[in-house]
Coordinates of C-alpha atoms in Angstrom, one line a residue:
Chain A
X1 CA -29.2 66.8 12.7
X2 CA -26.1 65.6 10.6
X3 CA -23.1 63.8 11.8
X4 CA -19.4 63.6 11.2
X5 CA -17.1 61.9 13.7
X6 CA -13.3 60.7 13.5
X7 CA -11.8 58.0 15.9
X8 CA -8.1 58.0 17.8
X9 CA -6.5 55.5 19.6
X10 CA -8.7 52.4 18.4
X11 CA -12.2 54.0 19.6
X12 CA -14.2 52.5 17.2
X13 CA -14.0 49.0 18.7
X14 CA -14.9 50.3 21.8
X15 CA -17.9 52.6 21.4
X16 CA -19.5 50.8 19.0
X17 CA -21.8 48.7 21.3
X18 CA -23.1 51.7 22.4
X19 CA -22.9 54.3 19.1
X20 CA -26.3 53.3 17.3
X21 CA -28.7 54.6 20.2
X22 CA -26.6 58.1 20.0
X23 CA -26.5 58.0 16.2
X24 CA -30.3 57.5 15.8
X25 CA -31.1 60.0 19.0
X26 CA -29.3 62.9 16.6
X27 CA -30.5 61.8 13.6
X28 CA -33.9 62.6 15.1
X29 CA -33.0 65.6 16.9
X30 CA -34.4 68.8 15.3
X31 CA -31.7 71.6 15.0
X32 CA -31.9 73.9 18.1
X33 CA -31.4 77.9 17.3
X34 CA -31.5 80.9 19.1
X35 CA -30.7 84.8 18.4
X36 CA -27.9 85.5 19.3
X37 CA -26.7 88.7 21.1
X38 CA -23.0 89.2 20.5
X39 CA -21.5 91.9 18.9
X40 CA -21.7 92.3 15.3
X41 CA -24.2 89.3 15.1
X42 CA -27.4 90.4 17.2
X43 CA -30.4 89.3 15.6
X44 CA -28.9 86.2 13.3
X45 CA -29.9 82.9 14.6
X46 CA -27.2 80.8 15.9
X47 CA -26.8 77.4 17.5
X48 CA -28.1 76.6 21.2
X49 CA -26.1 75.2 22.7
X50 CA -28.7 75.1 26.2
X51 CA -31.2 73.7 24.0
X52 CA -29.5 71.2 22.0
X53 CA -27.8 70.0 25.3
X54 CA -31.4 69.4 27.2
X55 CA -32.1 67.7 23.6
X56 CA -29.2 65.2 23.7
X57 CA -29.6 64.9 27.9
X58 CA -33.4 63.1 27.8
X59 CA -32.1 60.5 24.5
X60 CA -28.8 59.9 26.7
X61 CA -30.6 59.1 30.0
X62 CA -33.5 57.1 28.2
X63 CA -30.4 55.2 26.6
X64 CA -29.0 54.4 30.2
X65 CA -26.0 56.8 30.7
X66 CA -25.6 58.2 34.1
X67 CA -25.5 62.2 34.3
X68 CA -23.5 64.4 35.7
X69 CA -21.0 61.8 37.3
X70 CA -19.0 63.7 40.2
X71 CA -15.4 64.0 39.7
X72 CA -13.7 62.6 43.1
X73 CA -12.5 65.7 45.2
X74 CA -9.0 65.1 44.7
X75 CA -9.3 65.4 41.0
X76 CA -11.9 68.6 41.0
X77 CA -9.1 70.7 40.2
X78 CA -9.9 69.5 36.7
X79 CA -14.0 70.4 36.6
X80 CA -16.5 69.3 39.0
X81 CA -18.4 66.5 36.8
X82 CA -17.9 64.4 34.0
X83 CA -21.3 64.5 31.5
X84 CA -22.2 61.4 31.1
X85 CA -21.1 57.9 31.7
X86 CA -22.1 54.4 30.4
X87 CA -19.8 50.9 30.6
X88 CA -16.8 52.5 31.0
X89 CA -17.1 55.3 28.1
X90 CA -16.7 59.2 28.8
X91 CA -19.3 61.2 27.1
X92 CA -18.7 65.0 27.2
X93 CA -21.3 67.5 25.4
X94 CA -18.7 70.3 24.2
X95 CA -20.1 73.2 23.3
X96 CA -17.8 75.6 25.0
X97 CA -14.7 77.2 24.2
X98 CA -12.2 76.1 22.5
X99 CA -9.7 75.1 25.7
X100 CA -12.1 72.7 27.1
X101 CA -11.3 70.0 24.3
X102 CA -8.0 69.7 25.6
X103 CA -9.1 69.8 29.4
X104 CA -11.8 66.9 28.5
X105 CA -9.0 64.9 26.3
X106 CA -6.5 65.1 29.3
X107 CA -8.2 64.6 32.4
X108 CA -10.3 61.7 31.0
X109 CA -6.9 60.4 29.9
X110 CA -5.1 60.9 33.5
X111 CA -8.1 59.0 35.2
X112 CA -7.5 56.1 33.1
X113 CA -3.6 56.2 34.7
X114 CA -4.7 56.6 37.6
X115 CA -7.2 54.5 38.3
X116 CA -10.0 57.3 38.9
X117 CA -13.4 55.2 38.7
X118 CA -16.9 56.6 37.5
X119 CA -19.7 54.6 38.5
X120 CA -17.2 52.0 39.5
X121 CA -15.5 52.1 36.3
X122 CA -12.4 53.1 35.0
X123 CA -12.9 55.5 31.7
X124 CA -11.8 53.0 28.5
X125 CA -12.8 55.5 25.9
X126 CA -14.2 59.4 25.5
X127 CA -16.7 60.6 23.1
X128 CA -16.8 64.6 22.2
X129 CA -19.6 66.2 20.8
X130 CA -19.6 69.5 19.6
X131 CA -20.7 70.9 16.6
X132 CA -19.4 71.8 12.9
X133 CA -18.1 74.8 11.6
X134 CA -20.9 75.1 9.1
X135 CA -23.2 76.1 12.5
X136 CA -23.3 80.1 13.2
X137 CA -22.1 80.0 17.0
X138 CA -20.6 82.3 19.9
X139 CA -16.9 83.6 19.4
X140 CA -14.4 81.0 20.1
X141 CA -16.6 78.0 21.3
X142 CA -15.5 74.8 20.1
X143 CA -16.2 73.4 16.5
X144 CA -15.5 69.7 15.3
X145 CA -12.9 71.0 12.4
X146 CA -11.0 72.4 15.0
X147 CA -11.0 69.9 17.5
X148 CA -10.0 67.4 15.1
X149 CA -7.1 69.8 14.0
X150 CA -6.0 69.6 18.0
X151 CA -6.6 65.5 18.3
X152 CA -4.1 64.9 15.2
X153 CA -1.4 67.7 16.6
X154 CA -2.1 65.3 19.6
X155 CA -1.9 62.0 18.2
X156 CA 1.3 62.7 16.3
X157 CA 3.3 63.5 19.1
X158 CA 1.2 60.3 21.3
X159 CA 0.5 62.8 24.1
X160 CA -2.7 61.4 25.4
X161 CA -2.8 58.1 23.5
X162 CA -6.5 57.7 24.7
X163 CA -9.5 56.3 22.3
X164 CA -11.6 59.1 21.7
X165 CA -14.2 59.6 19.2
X166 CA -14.9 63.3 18.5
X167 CA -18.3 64.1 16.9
X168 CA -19.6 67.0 14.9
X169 CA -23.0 68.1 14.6
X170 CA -23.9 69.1 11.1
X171 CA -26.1 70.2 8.2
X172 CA -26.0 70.3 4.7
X173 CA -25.7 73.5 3.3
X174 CA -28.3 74.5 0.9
X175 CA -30.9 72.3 2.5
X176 CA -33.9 72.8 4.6
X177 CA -34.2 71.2 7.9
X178 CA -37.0 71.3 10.8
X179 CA -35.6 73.5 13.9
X180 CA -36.7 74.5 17.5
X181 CA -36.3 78.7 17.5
X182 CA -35.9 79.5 21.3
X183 CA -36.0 83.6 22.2
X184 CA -34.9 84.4 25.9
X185 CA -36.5 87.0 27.8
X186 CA -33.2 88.4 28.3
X187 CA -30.6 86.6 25.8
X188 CA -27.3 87.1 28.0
X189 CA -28.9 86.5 31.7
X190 CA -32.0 84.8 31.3
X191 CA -33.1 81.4 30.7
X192 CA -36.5 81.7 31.0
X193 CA -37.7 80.7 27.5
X194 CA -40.3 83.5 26.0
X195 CA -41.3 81.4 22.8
X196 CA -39.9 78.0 21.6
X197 CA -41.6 77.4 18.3
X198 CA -40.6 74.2 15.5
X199 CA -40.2 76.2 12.2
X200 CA -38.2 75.5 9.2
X201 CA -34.4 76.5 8.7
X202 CA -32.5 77.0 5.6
X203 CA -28.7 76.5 5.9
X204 CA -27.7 78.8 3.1
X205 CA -24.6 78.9 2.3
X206 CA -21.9 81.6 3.4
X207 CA -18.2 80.5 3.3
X208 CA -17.1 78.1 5.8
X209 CA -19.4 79.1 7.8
X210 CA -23.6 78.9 7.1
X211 CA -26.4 81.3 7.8
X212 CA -29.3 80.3 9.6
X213 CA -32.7 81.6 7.8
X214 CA -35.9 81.1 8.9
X215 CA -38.7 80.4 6.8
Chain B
X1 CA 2.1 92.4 44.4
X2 CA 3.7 89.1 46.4
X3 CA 4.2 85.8 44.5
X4 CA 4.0 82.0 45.2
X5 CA 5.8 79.8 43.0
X6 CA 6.2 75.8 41.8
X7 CA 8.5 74.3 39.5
X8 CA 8.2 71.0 36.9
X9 CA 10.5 69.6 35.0
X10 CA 13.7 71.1 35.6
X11 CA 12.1 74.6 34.9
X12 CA 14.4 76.4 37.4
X13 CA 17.6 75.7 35.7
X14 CA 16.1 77.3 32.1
X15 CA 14.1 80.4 33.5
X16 CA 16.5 81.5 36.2
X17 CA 18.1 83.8 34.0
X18 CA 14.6 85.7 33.3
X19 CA 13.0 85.2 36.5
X20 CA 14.7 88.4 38.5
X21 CA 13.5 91.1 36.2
X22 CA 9.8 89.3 36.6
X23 CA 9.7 89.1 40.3
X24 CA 10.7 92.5 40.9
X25 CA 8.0 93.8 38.2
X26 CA 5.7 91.6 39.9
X27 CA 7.0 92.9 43.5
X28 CA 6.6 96.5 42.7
X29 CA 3.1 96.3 40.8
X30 CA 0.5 97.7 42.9
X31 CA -2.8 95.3 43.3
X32 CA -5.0 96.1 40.1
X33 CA -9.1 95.7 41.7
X34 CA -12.6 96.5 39.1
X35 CA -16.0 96.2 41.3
X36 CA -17.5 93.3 40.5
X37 CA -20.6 92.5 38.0
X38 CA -21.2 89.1 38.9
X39 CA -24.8 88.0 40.1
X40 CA -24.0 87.6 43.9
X41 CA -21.1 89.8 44.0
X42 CA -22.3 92.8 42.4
X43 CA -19.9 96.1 43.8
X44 CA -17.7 93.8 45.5
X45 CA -14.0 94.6 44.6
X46 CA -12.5 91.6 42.6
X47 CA -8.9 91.4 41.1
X48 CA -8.7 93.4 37.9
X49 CA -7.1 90.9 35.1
X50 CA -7.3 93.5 32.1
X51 CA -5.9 96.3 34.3
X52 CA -2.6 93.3 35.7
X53 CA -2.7 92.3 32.0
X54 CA -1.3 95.9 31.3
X55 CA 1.1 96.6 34.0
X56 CA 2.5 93.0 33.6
X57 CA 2.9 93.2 29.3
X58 CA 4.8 97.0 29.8
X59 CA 7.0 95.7 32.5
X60 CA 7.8 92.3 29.9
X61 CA 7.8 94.6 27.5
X62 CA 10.5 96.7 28.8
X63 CA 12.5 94.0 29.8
X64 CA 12.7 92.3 26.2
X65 CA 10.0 90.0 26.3
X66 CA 8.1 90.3 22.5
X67 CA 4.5 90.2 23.1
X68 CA 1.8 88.2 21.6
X69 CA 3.9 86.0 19.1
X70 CA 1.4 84.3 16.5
X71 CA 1.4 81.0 16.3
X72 CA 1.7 79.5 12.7
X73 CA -1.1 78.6 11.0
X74 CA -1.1 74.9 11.1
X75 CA -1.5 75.0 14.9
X76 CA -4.0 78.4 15.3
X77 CA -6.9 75.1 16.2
X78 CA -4.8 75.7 19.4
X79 CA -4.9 79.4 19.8
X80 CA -3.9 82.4 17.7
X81 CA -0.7 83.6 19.4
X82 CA 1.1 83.1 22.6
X83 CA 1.7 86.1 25.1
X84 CA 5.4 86.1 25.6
X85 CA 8.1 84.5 24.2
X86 CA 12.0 85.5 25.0
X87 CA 15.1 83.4 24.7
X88 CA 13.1 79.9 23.6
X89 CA 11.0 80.4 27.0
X90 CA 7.2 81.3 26.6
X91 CA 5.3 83.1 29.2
X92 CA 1.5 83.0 29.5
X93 CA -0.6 85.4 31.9
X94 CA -3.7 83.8 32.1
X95 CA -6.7 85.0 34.3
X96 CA -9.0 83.3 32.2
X97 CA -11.3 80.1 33.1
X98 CA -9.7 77.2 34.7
X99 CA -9.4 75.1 30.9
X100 CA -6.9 77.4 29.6
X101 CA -4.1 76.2 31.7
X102 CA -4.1 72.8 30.4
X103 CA -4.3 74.3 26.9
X104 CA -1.4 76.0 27.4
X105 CA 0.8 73.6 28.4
X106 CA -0.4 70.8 26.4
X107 CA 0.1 73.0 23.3
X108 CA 3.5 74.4 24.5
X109 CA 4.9 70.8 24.9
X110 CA 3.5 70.4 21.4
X111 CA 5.2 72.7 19.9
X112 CA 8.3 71.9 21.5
X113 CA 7.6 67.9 20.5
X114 CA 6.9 69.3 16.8
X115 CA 9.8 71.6 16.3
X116 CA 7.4 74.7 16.2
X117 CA 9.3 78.4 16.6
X118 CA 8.9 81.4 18.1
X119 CA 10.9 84.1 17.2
X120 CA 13.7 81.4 15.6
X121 CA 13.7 79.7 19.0
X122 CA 11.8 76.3 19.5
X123 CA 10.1 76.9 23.1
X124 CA 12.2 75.3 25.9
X125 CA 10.3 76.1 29.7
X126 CA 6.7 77.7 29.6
X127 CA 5.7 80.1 32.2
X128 CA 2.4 80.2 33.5
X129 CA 1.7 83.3 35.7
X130 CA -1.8 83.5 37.2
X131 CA -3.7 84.4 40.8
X132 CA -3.8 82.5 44.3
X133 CA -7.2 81.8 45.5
X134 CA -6.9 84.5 48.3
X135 CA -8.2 86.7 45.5
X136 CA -11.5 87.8 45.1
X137 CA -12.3 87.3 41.5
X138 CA -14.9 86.0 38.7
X139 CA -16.3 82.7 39.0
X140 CA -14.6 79.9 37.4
X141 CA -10.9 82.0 37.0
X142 CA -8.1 79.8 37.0
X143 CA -6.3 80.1 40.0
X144 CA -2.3 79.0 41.3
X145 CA -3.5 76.4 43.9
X146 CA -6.0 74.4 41.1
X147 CA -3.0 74.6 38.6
X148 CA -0.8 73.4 40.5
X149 CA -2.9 70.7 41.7
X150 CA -3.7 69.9 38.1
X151 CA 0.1 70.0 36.6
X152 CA 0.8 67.7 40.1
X153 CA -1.6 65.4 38.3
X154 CA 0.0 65.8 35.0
X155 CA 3.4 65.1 36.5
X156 CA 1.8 62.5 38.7
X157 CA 1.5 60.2 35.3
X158 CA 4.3 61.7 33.4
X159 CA 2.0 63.3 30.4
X160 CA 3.5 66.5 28.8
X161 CA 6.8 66.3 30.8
X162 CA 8.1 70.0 29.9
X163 CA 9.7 72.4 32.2
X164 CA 7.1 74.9 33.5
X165 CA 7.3 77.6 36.5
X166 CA 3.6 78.4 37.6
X167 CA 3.3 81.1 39.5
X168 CA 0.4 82.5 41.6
X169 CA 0.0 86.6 42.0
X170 CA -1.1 87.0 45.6
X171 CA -1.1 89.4 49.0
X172 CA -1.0 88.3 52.7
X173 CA -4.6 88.2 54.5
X174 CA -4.4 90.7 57.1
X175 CA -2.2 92.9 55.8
X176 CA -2.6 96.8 54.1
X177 CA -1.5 97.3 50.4
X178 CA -1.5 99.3 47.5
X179 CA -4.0 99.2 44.9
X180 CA -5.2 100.6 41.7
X181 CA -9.1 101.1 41.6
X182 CA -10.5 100.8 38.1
X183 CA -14.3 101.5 37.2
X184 CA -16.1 100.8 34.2
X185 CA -19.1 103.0 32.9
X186 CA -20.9 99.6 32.5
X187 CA -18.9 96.7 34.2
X188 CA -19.6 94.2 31.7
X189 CA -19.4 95.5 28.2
X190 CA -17.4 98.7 28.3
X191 CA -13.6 99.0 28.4
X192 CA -14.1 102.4 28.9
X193 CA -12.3 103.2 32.4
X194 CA -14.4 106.2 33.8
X195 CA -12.5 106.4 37.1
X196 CA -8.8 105.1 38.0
X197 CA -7.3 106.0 41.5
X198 CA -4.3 104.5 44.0
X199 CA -6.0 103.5 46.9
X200 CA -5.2 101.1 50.1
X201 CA -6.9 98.2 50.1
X202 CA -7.3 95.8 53.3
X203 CA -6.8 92.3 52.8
X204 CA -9.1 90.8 54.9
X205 CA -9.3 87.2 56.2
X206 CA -12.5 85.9 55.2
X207 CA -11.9 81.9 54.3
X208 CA -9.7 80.6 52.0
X209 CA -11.0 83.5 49.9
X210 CA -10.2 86.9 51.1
X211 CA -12.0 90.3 50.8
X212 CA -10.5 93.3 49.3
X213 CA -11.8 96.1 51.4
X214 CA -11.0 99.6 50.2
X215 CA -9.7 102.8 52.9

């Protein structure tokens, strides 16, 4: 998988000792897809976002980030656990809707005030990733464009003067890239996985937004 | 329907001249309850936010409030339109998941920071109207005692400092009251009301969450 990324508040500096192990892990990362079952779109392949977060889970813990790091209780107001943490640095896997950006941005910001320690560290830096536009996905989750739309509306009033670095998954359209094709049993309530097969995808293009076709 | 309330900012002084008309809407709206769909509380009665969405937008409504006010363009990465807006103050109902509140402020101070206009009037308080926790209601649903613990935290390190009144919908445990009983012909995917009926419901003591028992 493709990436883009833009940096606020001096995050380059800060992440870079530990960028080239998450570069390389979704560089090698096939694209994950599923059928989706919303409205209007049943049948077209879309992201997966449970897949491609398993994906991203086994490179980030065989890199040496921590999990699933417990919020302390007075601060669980704001979610119960951060993703994943490593020297200092806030990872969150973003594949949600579109308010969770903002809830990630500010509460890793307001434990760097306040002292709040993860691991025994206080957060120096937060890294988002989400994916592009370009990817068919469920109404109203997240995409990079738009988060980086929110981070600059941020950064030119300072609210939040925090380093982040927000990351996009992407691909090329017109190419052909190797995918993971996951069908559910049930696509709304189950997770139990009927067939998980690596095929080939081509990201054809459709306006801003791509269509998945398998081949 | 009782209310709990908390002020930031200096909100009081700017939404005092709104706030009668909203409490006695809110005072004389009968509890809106749906059975519930949720794995673990399927048929349990939960608090109805599309049915309190209504009754609250035709009593704004009626009292001069415009509803849904787009936002323009160059912000939409924020959201598409705000609920409310009257007299430079904006009013949000939200019964959605718990990341929406801090998307609504954040972007609300925003605005005001960037000189952004609703109606001709650059927003001056925001409004948050939600539930207390004494509700039943879907997992994950922002509610008035994790908001205001989260806009404590907010305040706690001065980020967004912008006049807001949050204010939590609730009912006394133990006590009998009103209610309008809505069911869907399927719970989750139908808007379809097949059956709506005033009803006494029973607020019973059950935790810090109560149970809405009908009679």
């Amino acid at each position: 998988v493709k990436i883009k990324s833009t940096d606020y508040n001096g995050a380059a500096a800060i992440v870079s000792p530990l960028w080239g192990v998450i570069e390389n892990a979704i560089a090698e990362m096939p694209l994950r897809l599923k059928a989706s079952d919303q409205a209007g779109l049943q049948g077209n392949m879309i992201f997966d976002p449970v897949g491609t977060n398993s994906a991203l889970k086994e490179a980030l813990v065989a890199a040496g980030w921590h999990p699933k790091v417990t919020i302390p209780s007075a601060y669980q107001c704001l979610g119960t656990d951060v993703d994943f943490e490593k020297d200092g640095v806030i990872l969150e896997v973003q594949f949600s809707n579109y308010p969770f950006l903002l809830n990630n941005v500010i509460r890793t910001y307001l434990f760097s005030c306040q002292r709040v320690a993860f691991n025994g560290r206080v957060p120096k830096a937060l890294i988002v990733i989400t994916k592009c536009k370009v990817f068919p996905a469920s109404n109203s989750t997240l995409y990079f464009e738009q988060g980086k739309n929110q981070l600059d509306i941020l950064a030119a009033s300072n609210v939040a003067p925090f380093p982040i670095r927000l990351v996009g998954l992407s691909e090329d359209a017109g190419s052909k890239v190797p995918c993971i094709c996951k069908m559910y049993h049930n696509p709304r309530y189950s997770r139990t996985v009927v067939d998980e097969k690596p095929m080939t995808c081509a990201i054809q293009s459709a306006g801003a937004r791509a269509r998945f076709v398998l081949e």
